[in-house]
XYZ file of C-alpha atoms in Angstrom:
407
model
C 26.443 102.009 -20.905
C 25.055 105.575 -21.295
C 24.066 106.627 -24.752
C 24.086 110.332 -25.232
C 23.136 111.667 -28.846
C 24.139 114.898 -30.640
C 21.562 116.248 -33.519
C 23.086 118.197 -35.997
C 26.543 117.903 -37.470
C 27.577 121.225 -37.850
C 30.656 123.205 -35.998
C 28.689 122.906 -32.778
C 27.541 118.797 -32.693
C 31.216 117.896 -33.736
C 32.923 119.979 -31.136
C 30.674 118.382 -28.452
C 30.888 114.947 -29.786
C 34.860 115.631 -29.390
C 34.663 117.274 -26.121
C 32.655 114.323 -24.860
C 35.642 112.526 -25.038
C 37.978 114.987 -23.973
C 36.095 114.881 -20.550
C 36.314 111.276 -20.276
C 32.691 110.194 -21.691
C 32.826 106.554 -22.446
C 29.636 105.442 -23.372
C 27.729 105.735 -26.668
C 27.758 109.110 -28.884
C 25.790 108.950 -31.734
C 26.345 112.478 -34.033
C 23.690 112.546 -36.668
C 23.933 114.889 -39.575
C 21.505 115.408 -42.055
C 24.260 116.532 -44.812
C 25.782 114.215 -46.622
C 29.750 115.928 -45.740
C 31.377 115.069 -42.527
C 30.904 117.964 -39.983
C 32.592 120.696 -41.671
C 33.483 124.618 -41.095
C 31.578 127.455 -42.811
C 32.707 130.568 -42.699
C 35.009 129.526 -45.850
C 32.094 129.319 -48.015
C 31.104 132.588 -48.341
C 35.062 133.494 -48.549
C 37.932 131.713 -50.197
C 35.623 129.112 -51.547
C 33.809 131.452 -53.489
C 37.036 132.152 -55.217
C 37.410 129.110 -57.325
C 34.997 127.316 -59.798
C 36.561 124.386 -59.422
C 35.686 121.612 -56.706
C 37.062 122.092 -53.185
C 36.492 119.648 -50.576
C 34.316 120.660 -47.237
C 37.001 122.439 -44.766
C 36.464 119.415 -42.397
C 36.618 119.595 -38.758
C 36.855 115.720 -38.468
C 37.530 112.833 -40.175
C 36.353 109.599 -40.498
C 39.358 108.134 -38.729
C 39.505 110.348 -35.820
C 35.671 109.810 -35.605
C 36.532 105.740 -35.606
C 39.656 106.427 -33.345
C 37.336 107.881 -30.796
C 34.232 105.807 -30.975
C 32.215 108.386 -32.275
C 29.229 106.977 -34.694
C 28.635 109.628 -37.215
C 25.414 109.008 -39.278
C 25.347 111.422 -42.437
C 22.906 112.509 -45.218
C 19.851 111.375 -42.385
C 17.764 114.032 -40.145
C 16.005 113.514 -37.120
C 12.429 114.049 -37.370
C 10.414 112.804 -34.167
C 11.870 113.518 -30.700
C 10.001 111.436 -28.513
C 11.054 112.686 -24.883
C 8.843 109.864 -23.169
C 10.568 106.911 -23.994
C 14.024 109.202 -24.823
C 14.427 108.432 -28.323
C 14.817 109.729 -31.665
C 13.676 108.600 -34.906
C 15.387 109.803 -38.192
C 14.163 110.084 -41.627
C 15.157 106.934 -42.663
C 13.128 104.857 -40.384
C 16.118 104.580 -37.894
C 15.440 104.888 -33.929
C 18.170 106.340 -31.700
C 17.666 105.742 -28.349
C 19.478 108.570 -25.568
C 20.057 109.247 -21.927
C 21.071 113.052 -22.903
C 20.722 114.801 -25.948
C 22.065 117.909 -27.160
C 19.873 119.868 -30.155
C 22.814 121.428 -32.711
C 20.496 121.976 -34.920
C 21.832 125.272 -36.194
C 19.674 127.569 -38.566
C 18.536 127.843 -42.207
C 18.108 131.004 -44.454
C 15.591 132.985 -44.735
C 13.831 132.245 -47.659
C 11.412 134.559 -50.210
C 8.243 132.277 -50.855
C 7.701 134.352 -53.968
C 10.726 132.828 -55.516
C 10.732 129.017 -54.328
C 11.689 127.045 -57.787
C 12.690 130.051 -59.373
C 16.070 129.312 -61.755
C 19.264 131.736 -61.067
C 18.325 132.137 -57.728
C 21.054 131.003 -54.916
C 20.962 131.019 -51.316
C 23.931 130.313 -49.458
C 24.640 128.119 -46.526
C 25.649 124.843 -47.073
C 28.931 123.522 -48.963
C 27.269 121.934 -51.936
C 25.211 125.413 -52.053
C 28.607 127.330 -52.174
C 29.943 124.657 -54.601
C 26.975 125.271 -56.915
C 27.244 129.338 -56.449
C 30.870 129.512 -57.223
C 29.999 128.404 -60.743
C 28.060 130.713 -61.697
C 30.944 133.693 -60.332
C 32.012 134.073 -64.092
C 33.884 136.980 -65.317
C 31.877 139.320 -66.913
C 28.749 138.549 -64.950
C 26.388 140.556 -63.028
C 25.267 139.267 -59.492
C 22.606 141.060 -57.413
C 22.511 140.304 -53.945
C 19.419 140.838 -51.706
C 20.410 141.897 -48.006
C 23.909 143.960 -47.380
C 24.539 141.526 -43.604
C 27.545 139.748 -43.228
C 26.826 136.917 -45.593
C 25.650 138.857 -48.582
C 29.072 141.743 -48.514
C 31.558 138.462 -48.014
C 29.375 137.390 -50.944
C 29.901 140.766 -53.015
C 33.868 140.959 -51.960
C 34.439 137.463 -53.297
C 32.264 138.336 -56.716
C 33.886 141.668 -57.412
C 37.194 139.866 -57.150
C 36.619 137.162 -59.885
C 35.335 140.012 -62.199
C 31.936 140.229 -61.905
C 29.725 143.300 -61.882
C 28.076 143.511 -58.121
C 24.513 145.316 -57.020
C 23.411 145.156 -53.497
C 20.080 145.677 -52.475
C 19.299 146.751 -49.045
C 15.539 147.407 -47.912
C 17.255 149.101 -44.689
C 18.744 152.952 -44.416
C 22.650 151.188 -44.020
C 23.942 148.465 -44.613
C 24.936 145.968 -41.558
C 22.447 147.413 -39.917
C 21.733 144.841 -37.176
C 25.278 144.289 -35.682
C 27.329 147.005 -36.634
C 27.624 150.483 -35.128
C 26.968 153.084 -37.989
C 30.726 154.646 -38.021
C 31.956 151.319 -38.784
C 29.240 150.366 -41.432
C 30.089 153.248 -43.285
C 33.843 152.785 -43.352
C 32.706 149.012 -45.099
C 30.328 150.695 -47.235
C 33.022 152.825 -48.511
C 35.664 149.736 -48.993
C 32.822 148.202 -51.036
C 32.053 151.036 -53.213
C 35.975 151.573 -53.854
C 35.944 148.310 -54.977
C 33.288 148.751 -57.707
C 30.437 146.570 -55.697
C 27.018 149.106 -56.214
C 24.631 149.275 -52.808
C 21.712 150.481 -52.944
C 19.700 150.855 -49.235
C 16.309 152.326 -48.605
C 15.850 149.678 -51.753
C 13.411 146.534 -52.297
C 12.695 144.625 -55.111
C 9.179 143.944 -56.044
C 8.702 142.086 -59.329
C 11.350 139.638 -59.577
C 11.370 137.301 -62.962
C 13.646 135.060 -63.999
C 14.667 134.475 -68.188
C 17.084 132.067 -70.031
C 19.780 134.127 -69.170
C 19.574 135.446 -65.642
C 17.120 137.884 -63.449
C 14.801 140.742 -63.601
C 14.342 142.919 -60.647
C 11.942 145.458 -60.512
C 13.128 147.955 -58.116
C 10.991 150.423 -55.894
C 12.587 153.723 -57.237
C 11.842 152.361 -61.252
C 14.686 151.317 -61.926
C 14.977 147.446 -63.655
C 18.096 145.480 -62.550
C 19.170 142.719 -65.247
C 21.530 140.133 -63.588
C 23.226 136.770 -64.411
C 22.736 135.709 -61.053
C 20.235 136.478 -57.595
C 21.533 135.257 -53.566
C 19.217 136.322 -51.179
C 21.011 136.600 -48.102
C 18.451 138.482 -45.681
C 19.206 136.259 -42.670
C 18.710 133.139 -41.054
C 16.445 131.419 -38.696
C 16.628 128.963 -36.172
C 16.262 125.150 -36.812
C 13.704 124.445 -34.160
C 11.357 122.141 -35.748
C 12.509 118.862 -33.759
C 12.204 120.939 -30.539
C 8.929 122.344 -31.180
C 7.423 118.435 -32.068
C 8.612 117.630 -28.703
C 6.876 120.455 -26.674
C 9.862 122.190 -25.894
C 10.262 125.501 -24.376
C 11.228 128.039 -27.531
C 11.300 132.067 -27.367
C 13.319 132.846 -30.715
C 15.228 129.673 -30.758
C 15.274 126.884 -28.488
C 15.160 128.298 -24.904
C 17.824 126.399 -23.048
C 18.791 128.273 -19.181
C 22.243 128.873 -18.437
C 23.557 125.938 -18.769
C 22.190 125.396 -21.692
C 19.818 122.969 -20.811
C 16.226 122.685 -22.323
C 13.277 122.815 -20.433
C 13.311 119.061 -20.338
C 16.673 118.464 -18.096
C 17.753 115.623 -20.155
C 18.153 117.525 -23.648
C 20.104 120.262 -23.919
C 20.934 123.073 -26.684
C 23.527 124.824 -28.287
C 24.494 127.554 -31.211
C 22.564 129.240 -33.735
C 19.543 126.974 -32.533
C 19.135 128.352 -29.056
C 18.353 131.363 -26.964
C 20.256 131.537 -23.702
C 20.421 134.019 -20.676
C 22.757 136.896 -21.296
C 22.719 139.477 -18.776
C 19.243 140.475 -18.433
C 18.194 139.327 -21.486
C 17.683 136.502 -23.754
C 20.247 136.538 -26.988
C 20.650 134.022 -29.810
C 23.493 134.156 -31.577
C 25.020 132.663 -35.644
C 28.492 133.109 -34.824
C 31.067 130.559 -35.430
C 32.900 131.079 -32.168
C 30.055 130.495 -30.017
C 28.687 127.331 -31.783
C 32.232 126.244 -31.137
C 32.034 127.241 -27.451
C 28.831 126.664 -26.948
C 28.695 122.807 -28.064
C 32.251 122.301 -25.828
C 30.067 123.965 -22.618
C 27.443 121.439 -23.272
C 29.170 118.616 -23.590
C 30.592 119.268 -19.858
C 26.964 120.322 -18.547
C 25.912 116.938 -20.377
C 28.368 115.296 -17.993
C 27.145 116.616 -14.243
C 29.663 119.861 -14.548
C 26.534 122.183 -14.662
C 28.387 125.547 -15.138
C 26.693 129.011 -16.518
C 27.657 130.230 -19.883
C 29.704 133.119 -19.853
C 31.433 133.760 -22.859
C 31.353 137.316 -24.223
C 29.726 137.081 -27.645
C 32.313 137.689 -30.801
C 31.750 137.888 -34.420
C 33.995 138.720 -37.640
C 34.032 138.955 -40.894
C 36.715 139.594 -43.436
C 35.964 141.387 -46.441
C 38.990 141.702 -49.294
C 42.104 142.303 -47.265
C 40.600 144.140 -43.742
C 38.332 142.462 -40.593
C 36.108 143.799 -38.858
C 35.564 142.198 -34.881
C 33.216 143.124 -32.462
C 33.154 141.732 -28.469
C 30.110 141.981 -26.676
C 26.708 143.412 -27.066
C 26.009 147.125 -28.269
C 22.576 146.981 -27.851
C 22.151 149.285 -24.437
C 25.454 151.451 -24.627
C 24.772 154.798 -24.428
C 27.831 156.239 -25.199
C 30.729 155.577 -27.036
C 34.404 156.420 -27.369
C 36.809 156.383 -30.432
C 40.562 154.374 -30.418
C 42.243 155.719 -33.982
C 45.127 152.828 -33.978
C 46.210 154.796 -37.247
C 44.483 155.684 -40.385
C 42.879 152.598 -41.692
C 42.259 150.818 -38.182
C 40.365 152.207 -35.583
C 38.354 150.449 -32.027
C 34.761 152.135 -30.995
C 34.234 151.161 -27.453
C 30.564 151.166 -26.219
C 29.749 152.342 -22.750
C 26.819 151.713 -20.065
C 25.536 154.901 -18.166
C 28.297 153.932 -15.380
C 30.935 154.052 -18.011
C 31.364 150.379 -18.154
C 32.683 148.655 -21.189
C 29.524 146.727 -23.096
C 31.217 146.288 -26.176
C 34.183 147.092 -28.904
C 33.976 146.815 -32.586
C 37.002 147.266 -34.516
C 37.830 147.762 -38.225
C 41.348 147.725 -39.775
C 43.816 145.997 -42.405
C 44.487 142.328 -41.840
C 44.952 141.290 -37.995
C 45.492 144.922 -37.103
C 42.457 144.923 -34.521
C 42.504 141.913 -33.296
C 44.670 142.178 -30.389
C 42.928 145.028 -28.995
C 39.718 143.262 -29.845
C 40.772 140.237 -27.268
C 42.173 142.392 -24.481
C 38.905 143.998 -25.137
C 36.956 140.750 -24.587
C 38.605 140.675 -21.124
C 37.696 144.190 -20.116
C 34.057 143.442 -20.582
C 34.292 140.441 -19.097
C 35.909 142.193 -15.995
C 33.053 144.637 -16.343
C 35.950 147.617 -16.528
C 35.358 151.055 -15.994
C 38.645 152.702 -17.349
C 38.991 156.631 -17.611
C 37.732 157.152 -21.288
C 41.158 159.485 -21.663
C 42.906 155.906 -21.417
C 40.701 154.605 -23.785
C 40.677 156.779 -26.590
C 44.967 156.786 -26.590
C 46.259 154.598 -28.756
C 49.390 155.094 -26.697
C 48.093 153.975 -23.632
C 48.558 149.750 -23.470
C 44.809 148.129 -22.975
C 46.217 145.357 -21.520
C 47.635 148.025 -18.443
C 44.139 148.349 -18.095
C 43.154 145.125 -17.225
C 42.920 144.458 -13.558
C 45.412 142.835 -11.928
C 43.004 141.062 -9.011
């Protein structure tokens, strides 16, 4: 009987162990987690479970009995810590030796942390559920959190804070905020949501002396000025998990470099979500996105199985902050022009062009789900690597979908 093992029990490893099955695997899967929570989503946790102080279970993405139902042997609260490709094995903290035939890596990715404040009380990063469990008790009225890094993580973070009544200062060392993966006409249009809201950002702003005191945090800010909080989250990204791969002698080029099929340099371990860095165009990308660790770890699964298809999946990300969402499809990075959809006055679609006019990417910003049906059709012009007359594009009476070709 084959034995194929999964490391990492995240949104990718459980949607692979799953998918295994789905294709008709039926040897041995072995998922091994190093949290003590079944495999579990997270976007929640810097969202709606920042909302309450009281305790709210992991939003689960499987449960013990579907895990039993379909043979799936989920080890928790252990990590793997020796890959030994030789004899195709793993061993885990705990002593424990799992042997494999293929392997998949789901190893995901970690914050980034600030060595100068390791051990240092009132000071939160977030990424796990039992971090967002103990975070969301210290969200108490009347409070004053300071959050270091305006990305994704740390304005979900502010939104949820300035909603339970605390006072909110964000500290940005960069000119904007979002400044890696959102275009500048949409950043602003967040930045001005936030600020409407009460939340205070400050970019172009570091903190250098940072103490901590019985009742909170000092920060010692570069323009003078000293920031008292209740409560410091450093949320200035993440980095890969790539630890186990880098034991084993594995290929790794900002993240674990899998090809595109997401297999390692060693054929019988593959890679997949925040963890790796696969072939995108002409380029290597890694991407923390919930979608793709989701598609990713299905795509692996098959490859793990003989299908040996290329990834292909146009990258997606979202976030929703108070009551709008902002999407982007694709990759901005080498569009050198861009054109403006105004769907009314709060929503609007930025689509980003190649020199040859060809979509690279859309971002969109509006109230509730009012972008995200342009955002998909989107998805599929990109993917069809569309060229439509920017007149077309810019109308928000013209249908995108009559845009799509029909071949």
């Amino acid at each position: 009987m084959q034995e194929f093992v999964i490391v990492g029990g995240g949104q990718c490893g459980a949607r692979a162990a799953l998918a295994l099955r789905d294709h008709g695997f039926a040897g041995r899967i072995t998922l091994i987690g190093e949290e003590r929570h079944l495999p579990y989503e997270r976007p929640p946790l810097s969202k709606e479970h920042l909302m309450s102080s009281e305790g709210i279970e992991p939003p689960f993405i499987v449960s013990s009995a579907v895990l039993a139902e379909r043979s799936i042997e989920m080890m928790t609260g252990d990590t793997a810590v020796i890959l030994e490709r030789e004899s195709r094995s793993v061993e885990l903290a705990s002593g424990r030796r799992v042997a494999y035939d293929k392997l998949l890596l789901a190893t995901g990715s970690s914050p980034r942390r600030l060595p100068s404040l390791e051990g240092m009380e009132h000071v939160f990063y977030l990424r796990t559920h039992d971090d967002a469990q103990r975070l969301s008790q210290r969200l108490v009225p009347g409070g004053h959190l300071a959050i270091i890094g305006a990305g994704f993580i740390g304005l979900e973070l502010a939104a949820a804070a300035r909603q339970r009544g605390l006072e909110v200062t964000v500290i940005e060392a960069q000119p904007r905020i979002l400044m890696r993966a959102v275009p500048e006409a949409i950043a602003s249009r967040v930045h001005a949501l936030h600020e409407s809201h009460g939340v205070r950002i400050l970019c172009g702003t570091s903190a250098g002396r940072i103490a901590a005191h019985a009742a909170g945090i000092t920060l010692s800010l570069n323009e003078g000025e000293v920031l008292d909080a209740t409560t410091l989250v450093v949320g200035i990204g993440a980095e890969p998990r790539c630890e186990l791969a880098q034991q084993a002698g594995l290929s790794v080029e900002n993240g674990i470099a899998v090809n595109a099929a997401l297999q390692t340099s060693d054929p019988a371990i593959y890679a997949a979500g925040d963890c790796c860095s696969f072939p995108y165009g002409d380029k290597r990308i890694r991407l923390e996105a919930w979608r793709n660790a989701q598609d990713q770890g299905a795509h692996a699964s098959a490859n793990m199985l003989g299908a040996e298809k290329p990834y292909e999946i146009i990258p997606w990300f979202w976030s929703d902050q108070y009551d709008f969402s902002l999407q982007i499809a694709g990759l901005a990075n080498e569009a050198t022009s861009t054109i403006t959809r105004q769907i009314d006055e709060e929503a609007v679609i930025l689509f980003h062009l190649a020199d040859d006019h060809r979509i690279l990417a859309a971002s969109g910003w509006g109230r509730g789900n009012r972008i995200a049906r342009d955002i998909k059709v989107a998805e599929m012009l990109i993917a069809q690597r569309a060229r439509p007359a920017p007149d077309a594009l810019s109308s928000a009476a013209v249908s995108l979908k009559s845009l799509l070709s029909r071949s």
